[in-house]
mmCIF file of C-alpha atoms in Angstrom:
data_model
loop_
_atom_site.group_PDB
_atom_site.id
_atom_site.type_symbol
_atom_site.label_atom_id
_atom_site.label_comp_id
_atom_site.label_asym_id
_atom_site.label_seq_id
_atom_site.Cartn_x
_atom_site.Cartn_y
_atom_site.Cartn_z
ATOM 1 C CA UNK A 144 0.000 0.000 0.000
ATOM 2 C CA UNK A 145 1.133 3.356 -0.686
ATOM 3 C CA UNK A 146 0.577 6.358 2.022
ATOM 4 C CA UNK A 147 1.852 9.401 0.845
ATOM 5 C CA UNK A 148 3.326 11.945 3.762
ATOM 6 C CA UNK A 149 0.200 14.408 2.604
ATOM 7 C CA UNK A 150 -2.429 14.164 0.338
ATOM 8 C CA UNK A 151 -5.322 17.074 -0.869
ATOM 9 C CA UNK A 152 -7.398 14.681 -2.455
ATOM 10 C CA UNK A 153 -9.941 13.517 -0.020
ATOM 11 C CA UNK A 154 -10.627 17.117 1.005
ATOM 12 C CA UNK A 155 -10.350 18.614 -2.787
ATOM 13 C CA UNK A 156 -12.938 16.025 -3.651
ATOM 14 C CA UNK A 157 -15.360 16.324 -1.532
ATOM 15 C CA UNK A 158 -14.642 20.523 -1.796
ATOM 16 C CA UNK A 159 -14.722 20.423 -5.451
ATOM 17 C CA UNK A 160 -17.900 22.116 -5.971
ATOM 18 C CA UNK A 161 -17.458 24.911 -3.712
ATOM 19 C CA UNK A 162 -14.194 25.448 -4.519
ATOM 20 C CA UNK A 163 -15.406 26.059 -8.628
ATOM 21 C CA UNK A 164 -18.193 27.966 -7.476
ATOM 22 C CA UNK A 165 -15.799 29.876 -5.851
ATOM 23 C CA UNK A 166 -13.780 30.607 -8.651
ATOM 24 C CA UNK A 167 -16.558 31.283 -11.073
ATOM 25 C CA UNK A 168 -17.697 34.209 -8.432
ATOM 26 C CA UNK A 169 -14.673 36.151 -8.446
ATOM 27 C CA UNK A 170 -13.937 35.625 -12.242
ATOM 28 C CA UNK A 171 -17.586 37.020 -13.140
ATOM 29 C CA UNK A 172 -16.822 40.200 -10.882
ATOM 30 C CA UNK A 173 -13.522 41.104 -12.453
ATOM 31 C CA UNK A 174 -12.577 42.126 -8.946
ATOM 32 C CA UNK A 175 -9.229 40.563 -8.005
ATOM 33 C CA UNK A 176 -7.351 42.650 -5.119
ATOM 34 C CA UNK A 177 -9.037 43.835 -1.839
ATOM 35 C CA UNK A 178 -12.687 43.545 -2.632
ATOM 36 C CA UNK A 179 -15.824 41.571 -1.260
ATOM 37 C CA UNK A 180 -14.149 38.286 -0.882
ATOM 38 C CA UNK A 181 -11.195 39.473 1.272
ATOM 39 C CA UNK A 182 -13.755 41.466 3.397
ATOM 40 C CA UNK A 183 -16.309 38.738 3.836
ATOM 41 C CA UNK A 184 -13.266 35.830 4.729
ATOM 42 C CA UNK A 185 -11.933 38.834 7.492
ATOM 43 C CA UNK A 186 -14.983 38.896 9.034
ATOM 44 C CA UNK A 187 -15.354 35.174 9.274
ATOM 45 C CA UNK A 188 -12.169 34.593 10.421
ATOM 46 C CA UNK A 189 -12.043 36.766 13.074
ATOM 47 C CA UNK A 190 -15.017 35.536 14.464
ATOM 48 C CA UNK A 191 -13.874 31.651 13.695
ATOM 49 C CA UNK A 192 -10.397 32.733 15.855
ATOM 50 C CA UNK A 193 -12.635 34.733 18.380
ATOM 51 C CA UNK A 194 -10.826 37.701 17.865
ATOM 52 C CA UNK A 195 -12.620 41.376 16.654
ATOM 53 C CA UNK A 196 -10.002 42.254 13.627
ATOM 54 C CA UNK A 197 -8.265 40.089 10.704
ATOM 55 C CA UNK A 198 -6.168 41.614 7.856
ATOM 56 C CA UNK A 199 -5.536 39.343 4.685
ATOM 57 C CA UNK A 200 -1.919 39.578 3.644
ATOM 58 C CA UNK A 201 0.346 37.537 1.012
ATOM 59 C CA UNK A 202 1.503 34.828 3.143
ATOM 60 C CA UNK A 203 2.463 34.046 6.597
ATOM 61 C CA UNK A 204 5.907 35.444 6.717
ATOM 62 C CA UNK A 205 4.329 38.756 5.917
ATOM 63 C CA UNK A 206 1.887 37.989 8.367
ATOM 64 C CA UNK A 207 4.512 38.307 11.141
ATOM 65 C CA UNK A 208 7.040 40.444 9.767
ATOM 66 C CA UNK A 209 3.830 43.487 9.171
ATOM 67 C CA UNK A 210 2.181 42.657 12.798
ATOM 68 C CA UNK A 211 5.943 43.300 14.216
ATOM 69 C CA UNK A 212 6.464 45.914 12.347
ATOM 70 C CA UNK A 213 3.349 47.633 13.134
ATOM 71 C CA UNK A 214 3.891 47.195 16.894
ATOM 72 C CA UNK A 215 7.046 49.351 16.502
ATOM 73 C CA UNK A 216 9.611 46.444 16.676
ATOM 74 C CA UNK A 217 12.844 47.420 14.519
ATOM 75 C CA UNK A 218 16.831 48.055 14.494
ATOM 76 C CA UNK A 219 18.053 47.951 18.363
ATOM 77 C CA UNK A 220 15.378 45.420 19.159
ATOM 78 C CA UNK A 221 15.730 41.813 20.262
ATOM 79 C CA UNK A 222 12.645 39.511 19.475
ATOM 80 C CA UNK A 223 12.652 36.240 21.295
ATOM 81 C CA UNK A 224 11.762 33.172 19.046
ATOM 82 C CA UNK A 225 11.928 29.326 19.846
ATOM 83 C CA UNK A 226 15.016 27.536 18.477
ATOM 84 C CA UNK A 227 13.122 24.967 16.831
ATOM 85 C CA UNK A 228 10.894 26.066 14.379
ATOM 86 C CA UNK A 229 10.422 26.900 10.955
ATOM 87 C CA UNK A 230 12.790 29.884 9.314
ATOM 88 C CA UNK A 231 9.772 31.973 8.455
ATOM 89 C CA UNK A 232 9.570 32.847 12.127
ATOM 90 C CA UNK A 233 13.121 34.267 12.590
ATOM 91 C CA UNK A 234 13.283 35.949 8.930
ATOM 92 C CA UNK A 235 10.144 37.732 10.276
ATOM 93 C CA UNK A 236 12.506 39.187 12.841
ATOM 94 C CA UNK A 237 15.363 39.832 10.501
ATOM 95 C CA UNK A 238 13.056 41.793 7.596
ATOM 96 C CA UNK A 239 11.920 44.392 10.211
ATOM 97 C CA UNK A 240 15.887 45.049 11.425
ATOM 98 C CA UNK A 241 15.356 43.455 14.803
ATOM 99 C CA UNK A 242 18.377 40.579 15.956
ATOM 100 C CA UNK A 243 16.399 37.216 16.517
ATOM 101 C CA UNK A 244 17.137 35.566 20.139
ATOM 102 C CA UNK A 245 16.974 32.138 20.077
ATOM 103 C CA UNK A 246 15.065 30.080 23.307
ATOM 104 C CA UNK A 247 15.293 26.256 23.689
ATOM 105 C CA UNK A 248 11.578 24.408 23.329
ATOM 106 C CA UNK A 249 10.206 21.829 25.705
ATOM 107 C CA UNK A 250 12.020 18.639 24.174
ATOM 108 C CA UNK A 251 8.294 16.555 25.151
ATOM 109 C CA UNK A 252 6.125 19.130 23.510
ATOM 110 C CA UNK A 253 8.667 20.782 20.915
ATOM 111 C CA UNK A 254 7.168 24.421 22.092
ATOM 112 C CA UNK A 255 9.018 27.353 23.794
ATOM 113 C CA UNK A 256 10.041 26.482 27.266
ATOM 114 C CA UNK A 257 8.517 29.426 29.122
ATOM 115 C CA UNK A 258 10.868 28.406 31.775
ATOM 116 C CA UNK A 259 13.864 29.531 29.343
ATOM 117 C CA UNK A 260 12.534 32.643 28.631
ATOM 118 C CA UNK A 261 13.402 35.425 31.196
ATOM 119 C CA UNK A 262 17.012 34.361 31.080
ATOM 120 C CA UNK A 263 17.242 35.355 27.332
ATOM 121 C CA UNK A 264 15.621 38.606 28.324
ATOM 122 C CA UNK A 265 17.758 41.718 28.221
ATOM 123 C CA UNK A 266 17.147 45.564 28.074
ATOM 124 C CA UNK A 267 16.826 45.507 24.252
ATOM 125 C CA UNK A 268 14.062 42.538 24.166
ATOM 126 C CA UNK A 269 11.310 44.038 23.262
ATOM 127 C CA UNK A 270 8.853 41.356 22.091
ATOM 128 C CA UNK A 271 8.319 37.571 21.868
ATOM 129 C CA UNK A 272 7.042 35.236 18.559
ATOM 130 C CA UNK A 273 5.622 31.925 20.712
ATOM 131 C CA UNK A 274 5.441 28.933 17.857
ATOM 132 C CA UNK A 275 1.920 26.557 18.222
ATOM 133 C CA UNK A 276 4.577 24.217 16.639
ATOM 134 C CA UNK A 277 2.779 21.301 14.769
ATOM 135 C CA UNK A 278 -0.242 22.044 15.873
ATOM 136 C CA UNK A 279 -0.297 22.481 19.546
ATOM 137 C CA UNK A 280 -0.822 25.309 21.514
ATOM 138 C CA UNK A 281 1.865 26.768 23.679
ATOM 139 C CA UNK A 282 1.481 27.388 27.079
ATOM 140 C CA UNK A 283 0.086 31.014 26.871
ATOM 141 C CA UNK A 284 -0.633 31.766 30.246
ATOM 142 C CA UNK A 285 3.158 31.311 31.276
ATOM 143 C CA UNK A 286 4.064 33.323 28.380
ATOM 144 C CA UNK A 287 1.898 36.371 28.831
ATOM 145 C CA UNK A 288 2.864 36.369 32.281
ATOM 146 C CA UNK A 289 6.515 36.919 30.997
ATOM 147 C CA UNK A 290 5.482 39.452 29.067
ATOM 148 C CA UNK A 291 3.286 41.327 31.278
ATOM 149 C CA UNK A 292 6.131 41.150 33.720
ATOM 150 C CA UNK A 293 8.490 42.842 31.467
ATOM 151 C CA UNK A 294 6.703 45.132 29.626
ATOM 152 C CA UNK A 295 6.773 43.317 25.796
ATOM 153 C CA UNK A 296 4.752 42.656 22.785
ATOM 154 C CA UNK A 297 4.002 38.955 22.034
ATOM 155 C CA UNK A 298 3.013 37.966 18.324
ATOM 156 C CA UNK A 299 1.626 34.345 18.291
ATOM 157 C CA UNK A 300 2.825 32.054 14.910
ATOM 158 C CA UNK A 301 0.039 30.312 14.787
ATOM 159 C CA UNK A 302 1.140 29.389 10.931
ATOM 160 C CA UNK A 303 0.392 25.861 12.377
ATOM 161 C CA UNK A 304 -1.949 26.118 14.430
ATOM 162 C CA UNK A 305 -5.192 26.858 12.553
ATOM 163 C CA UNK A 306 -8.513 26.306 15.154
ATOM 164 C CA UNK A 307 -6.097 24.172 17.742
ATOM 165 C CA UNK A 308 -7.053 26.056 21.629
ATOM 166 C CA UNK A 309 -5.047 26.493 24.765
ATOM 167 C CA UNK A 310 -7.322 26.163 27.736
ATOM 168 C CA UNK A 311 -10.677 26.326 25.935
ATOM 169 C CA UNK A 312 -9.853 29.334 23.599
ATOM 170 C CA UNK A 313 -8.317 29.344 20.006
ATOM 171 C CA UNK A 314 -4.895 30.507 19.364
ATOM 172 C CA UNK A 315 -4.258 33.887 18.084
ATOM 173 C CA UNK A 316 -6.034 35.729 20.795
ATOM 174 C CA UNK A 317 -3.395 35.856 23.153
ATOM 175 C CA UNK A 318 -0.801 38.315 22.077
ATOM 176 C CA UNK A 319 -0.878 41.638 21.063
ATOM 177 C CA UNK A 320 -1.137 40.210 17.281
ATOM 178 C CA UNK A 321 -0.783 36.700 15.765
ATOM 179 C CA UNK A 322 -0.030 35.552 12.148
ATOM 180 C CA UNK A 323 -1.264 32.661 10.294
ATOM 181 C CA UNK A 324 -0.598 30.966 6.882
ATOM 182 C CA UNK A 325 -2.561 29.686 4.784
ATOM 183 C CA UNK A 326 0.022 28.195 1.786
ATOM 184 C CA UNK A 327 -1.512 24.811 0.695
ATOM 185 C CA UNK A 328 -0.316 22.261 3.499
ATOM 186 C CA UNK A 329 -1.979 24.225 6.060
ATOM 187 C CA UNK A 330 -4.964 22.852 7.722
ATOM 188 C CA UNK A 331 -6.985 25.868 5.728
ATOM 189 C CA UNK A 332 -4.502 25.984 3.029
ATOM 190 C CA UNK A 333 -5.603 28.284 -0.223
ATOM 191 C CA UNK A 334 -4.594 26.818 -3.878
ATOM 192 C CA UNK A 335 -1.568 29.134 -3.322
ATOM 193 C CA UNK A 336 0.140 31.618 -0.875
ATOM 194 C CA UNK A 337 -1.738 33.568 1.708
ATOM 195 C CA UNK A 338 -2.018 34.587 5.105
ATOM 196 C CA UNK A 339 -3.563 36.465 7.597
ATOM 197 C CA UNK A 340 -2.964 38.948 10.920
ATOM 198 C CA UNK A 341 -5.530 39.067 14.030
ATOM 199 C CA UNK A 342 -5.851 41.173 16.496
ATOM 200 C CA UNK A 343 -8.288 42.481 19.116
ATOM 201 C CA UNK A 344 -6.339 46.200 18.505
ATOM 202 C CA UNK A 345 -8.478 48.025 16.272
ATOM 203 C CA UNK A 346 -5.272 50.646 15.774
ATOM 204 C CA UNK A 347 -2.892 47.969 15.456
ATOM 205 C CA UNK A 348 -5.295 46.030 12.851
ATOM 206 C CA UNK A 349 -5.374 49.506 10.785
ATOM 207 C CA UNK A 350 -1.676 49.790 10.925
ATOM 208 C CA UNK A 351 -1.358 46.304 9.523
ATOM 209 C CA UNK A 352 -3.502 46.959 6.905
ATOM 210 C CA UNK A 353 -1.835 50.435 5.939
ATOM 211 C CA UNK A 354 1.456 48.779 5.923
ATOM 212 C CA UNK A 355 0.574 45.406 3.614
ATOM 213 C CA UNK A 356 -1.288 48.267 1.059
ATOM 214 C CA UNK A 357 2.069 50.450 0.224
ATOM 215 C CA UNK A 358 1.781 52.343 3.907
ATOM 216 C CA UNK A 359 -1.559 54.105 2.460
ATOM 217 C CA UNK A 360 -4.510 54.095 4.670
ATOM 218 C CA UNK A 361 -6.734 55.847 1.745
ATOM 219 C CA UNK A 362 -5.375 55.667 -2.337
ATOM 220 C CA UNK A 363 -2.162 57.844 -3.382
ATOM 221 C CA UNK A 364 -1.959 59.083 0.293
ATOM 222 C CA UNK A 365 0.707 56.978 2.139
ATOM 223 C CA UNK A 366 1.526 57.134 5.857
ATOM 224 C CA UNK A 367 4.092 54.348 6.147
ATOM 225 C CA UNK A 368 6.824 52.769 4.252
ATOM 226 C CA UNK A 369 4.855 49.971 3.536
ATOM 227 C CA UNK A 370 4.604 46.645 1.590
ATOM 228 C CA UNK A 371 2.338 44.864 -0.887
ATOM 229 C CA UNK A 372 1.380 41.819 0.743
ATOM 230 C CA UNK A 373 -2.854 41.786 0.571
ATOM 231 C CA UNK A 374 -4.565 38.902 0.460
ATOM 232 C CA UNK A 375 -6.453 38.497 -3.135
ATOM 233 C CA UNK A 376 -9.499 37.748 -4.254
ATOM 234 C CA UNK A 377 -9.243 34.461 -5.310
ATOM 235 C CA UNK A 378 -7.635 33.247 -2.406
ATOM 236 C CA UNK A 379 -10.188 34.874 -0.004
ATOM 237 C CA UNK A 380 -12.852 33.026 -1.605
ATOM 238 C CA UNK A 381 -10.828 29.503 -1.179
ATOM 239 C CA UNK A 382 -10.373 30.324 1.804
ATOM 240 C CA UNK A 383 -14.269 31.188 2.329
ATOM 241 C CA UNK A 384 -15.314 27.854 0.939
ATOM 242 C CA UNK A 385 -13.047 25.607 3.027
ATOM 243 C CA UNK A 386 -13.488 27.608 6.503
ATOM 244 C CA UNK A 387 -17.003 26.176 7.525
ATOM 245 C CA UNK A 388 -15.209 22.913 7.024
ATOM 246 C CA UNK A 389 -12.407 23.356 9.158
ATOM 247 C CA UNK A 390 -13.828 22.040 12.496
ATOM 248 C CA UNK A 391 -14.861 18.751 10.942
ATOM 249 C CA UNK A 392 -11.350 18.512 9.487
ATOM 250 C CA UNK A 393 -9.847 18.815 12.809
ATOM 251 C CA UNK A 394 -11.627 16.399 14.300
ATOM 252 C CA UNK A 395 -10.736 13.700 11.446
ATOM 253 C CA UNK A 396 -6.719 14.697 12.230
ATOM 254 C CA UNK A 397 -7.636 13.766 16.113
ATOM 255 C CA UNK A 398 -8.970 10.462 15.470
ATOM 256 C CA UNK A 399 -5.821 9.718 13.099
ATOM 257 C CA UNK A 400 -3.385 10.940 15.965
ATOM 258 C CA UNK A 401 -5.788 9.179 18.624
ATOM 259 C CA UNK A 402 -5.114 5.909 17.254
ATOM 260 C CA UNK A 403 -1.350 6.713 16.504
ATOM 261 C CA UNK A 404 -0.558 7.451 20.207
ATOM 262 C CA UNK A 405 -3.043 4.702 21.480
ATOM 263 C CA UNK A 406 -1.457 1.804 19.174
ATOM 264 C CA UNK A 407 1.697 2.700 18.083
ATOM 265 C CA UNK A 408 3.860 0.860 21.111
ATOM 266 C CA UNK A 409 7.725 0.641 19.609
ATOM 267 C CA UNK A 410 10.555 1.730 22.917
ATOM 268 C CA UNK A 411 12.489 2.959 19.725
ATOM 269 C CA UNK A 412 9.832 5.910 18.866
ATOM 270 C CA UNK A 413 8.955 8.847 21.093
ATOM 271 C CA UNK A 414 5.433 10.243 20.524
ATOM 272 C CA UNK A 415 4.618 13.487 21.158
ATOM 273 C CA UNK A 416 3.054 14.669 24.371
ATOM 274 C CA UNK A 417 0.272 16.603 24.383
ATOM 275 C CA UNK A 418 -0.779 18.964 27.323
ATOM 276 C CA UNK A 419 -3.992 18.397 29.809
ATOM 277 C CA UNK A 420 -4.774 22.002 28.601
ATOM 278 C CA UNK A 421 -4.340 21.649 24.587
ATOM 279 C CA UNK A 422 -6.692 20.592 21.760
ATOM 280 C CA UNK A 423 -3.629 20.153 18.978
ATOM 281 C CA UNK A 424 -5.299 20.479 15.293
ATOM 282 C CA UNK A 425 -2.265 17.935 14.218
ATOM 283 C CA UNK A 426 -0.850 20.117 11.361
ATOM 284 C CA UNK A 427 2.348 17.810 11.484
ATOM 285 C CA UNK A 428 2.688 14.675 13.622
ATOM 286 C CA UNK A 429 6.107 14.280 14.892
ATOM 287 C CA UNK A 430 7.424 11.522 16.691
ATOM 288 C CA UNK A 431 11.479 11.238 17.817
ATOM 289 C CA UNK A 432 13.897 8.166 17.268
ATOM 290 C CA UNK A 433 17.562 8.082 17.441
ATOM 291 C CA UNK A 434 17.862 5.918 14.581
ATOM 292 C CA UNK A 435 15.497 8.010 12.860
ATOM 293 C CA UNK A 436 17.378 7.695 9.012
ATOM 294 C CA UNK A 437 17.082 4.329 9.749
ATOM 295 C CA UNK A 438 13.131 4.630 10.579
ATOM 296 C CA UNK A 439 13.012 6.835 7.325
ATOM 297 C CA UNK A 440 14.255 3.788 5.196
ATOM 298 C CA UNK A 441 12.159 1.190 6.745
ATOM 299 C CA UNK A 442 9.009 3.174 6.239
ATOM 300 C CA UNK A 443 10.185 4.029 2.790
ATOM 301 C CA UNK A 444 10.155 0.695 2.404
ATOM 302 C CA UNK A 445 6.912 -0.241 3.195
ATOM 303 C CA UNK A 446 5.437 2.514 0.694
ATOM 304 C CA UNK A 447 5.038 5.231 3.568
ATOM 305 C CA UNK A 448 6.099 8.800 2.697
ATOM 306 C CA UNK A 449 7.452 10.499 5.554
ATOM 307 C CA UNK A 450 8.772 14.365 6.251
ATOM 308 C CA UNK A 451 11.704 15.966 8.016
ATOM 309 C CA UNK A 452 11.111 18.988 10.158
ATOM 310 C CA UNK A 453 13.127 20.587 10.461
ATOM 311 C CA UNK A 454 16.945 18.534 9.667
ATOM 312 C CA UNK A 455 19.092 22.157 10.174
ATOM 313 C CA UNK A 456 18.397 24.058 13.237
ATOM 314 C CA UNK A 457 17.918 27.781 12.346
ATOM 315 C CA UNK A 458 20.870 28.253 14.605
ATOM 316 C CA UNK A 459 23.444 26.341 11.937
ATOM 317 C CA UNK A 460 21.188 27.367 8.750
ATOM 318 C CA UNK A 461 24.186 29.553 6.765
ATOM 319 C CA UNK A 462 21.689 32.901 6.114
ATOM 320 C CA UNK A 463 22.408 32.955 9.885
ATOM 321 C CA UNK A 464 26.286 32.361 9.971
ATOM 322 C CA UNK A 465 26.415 36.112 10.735
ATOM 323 C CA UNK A 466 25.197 35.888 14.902
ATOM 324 C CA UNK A 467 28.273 33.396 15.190
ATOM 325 C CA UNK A 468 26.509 30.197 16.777
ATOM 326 C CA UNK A 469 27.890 26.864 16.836
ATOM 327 C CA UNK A 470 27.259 23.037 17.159
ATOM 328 C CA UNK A 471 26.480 22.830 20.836
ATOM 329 C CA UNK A 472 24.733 26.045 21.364
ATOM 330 C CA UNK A 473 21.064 24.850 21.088
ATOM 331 C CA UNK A 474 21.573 21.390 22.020
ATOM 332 C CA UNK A 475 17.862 20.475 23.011
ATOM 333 C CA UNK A 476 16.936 22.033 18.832
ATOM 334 C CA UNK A 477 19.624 20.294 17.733
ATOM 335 C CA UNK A 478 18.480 17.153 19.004
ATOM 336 C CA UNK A 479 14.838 17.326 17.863
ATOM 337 C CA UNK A 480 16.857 18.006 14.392
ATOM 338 C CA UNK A 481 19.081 15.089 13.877
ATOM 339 C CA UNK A 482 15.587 13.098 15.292
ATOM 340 C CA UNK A 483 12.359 13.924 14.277
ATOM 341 C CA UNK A 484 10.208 12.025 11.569
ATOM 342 C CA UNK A 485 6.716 13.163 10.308
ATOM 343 C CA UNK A 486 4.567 10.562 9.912
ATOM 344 C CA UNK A 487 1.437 10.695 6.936
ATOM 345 C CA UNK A 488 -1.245 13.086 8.581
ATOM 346 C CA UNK A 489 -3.935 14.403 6.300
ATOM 347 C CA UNK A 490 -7.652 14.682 6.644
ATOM 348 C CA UNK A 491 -9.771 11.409 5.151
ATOM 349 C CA UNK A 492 -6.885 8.847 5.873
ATOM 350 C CA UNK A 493 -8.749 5.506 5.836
ATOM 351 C CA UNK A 494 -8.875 3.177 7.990
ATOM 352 C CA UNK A 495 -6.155 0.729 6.605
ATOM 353 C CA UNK A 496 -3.694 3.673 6.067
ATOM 354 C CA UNK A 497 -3.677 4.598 9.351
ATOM 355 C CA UNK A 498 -3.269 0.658 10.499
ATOM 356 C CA UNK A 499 -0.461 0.249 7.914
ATOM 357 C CA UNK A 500 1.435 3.109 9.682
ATOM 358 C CA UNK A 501 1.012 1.875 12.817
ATOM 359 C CA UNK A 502 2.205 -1.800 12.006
ATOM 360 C CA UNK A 503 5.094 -0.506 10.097
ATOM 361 C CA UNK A 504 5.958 1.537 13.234
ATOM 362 C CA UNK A 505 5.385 -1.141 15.302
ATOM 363 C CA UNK A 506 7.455 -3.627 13.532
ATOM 364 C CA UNK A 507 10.617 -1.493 13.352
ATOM 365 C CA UNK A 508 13.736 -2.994 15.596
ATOM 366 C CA UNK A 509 15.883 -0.109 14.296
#
């Protein structure tokens, strides 16, 4: 049998209708950038994530880099970011002139330890990007406390994180601001590049939008130094279609990691944990193994496509030769690196699929 790592298929067919229709609209308004679409997904959005404001931007680098930049964050600045994550998060940092500060994650959980935090803060730190890494919420209430404590902005990447909640309440309503993505993979991927910022700031939200629209808050008048990054059209109306289904699509990731953690029994894998106080949405599930090329090969094997993330630390990545780190200096990211496997995880996995992965798991004596 062959699993691939990720599949659209189940979803795209049973969205395929919606999805047209959705097309068709836009084309027969000859409307393309910042119309009805983008103002209708906004709205729903927002209230989906429980939060009063949501700008559509490009993607969800942009997400982060405008919602930091609109907060003020820039050269001098120090923005605190996990050590294992995806590069988006730190370039975010970079493109607005701030120096990323790297802070170990819970090894269990692969999130920010909150209990690293403070002793990475100094008198230039002036905000902090919390990762709901693969799908699981990180634990806010430590974080805002941090924050709170020292007087600094928190933007949640919730790029992962689409509908997953931290003690009853969605991600993204946390911080002072939180980006999302919404490139293809994601749980509410578009058919291309796209993302979003929310925020319960109505000033901040305007900001946002001034700065992804050239810096102009009305046409030919421009207040900032802005960007183009607005979320079209087409996109928006994707987006729109797949939205009410997004719950429902959750729930089918749950029952695929349910039985993963519940059946999958091998000494030689590490599962991930998941917190009391966490509903993950399973964007990407990762399990650990020291042998873990080895794992690769045997599930290659067996016809089951498996994903890396991430096998370079951001730490060691060469873009970021320039702040001088070394082998050894994030030892707990470097770890997850040289370790963790993603295993197939994709809404409408059958049955079989999900018992194929299991018993290849199962069976491997590494």
């Amino acid at each position: 049998m062959k699993i691939p790592f990720a599949s659209f298929l189940p979803m795209e067919r049973e969205l395929e209708q919606d999805l047209r229709g959705a097309f068709d609209r836009v084309f027969t308004r000859s409307w393309y950038v910042s119309g009805a679409e983008d103002e209708a997904f906004e709205r729903a959005f927002a209230g989906y994530c429980g939060a009063r404001h949501c700008i559509g931007v490009g993607n969800g680098l942009d997400a982060l880099m405008l919602a930091l930049k609109a907060l003020g964050i820039g050269a001098g600045d120090e923005v605190i970011v996990p050590s294992n994550t995806f590069i988006a998060t730190a370039l975010a940092v970079t493109y607005v002139g701030a120096k990323v500060v790297f802070v170990e994650p819970d090894i269990h959980t692969y999130n920010i330890d909150p209990a690293r935090i403070e002793e990475a803060i100094t008198g230039h730190t002036k905000a902090i990007v919390p990762v709901h890494l693969y799908g699981q919420a990180c634990d806010m209430d430590a974080i805002m406390a941090i924050a709170r404590s020292h007087g600094l902005k928190v933007v949640e990447d919730c790029a992962q994180a689409h509908g997953a909640t931290y003690k009853g309440r969605r991600v993204g309503t946390f911080g002072n601001a939180a980006g999302f993505s919404f490139y293809p993979g994601k749980n509410l991927g578009a058919l291309g590049d796209a993302g979003a910022v929310v925020t319960n700031d109505g000033a901040l939200a305007e900001k946002v939008r001034a700065l992804g629209n050239y810096g102009s808050d009305y046409r030919y008048h421009h207040i900032y130094k802005g960007n183009n990054s607005r979320l079209d059209e087409l996109q928006a109306a994707f987006l729109s279609a797949k939205l009410p289904h997004l719950d429902r699509m959750n729930a089918d990731r749950r029952r695929i990691a349910e039985r993963y953690i519940r059946e999958m029994h091998n000494p030689r894998v590490e599962l991930p944990c998941v917190r009391e106080d966490c509903v993950p949405v399973w964007h990407i599930f990762a399990v650990r193994c020291d042998a873990r090329d080895a794992l690769e090969q045997h599930l290659k094997a067996r016809g089951i496509g498996t994903n890396k993330h991430y096998p370079i630390p951001m730490h060691l990545q060469e873009c970021y030769r320039d702040l001088g780190f070394k082998q050894g200096d994030y030892p707990i990211a470097e770890t997850i690196s040289a370790t963790e496997l993603s295993l197939p995880m994709y809404y409408g996995m059958t049955d079989g699929e999900i018992e194929c992965v299991i018993d290849a798991i199962n069976a491997f004596e590494g």
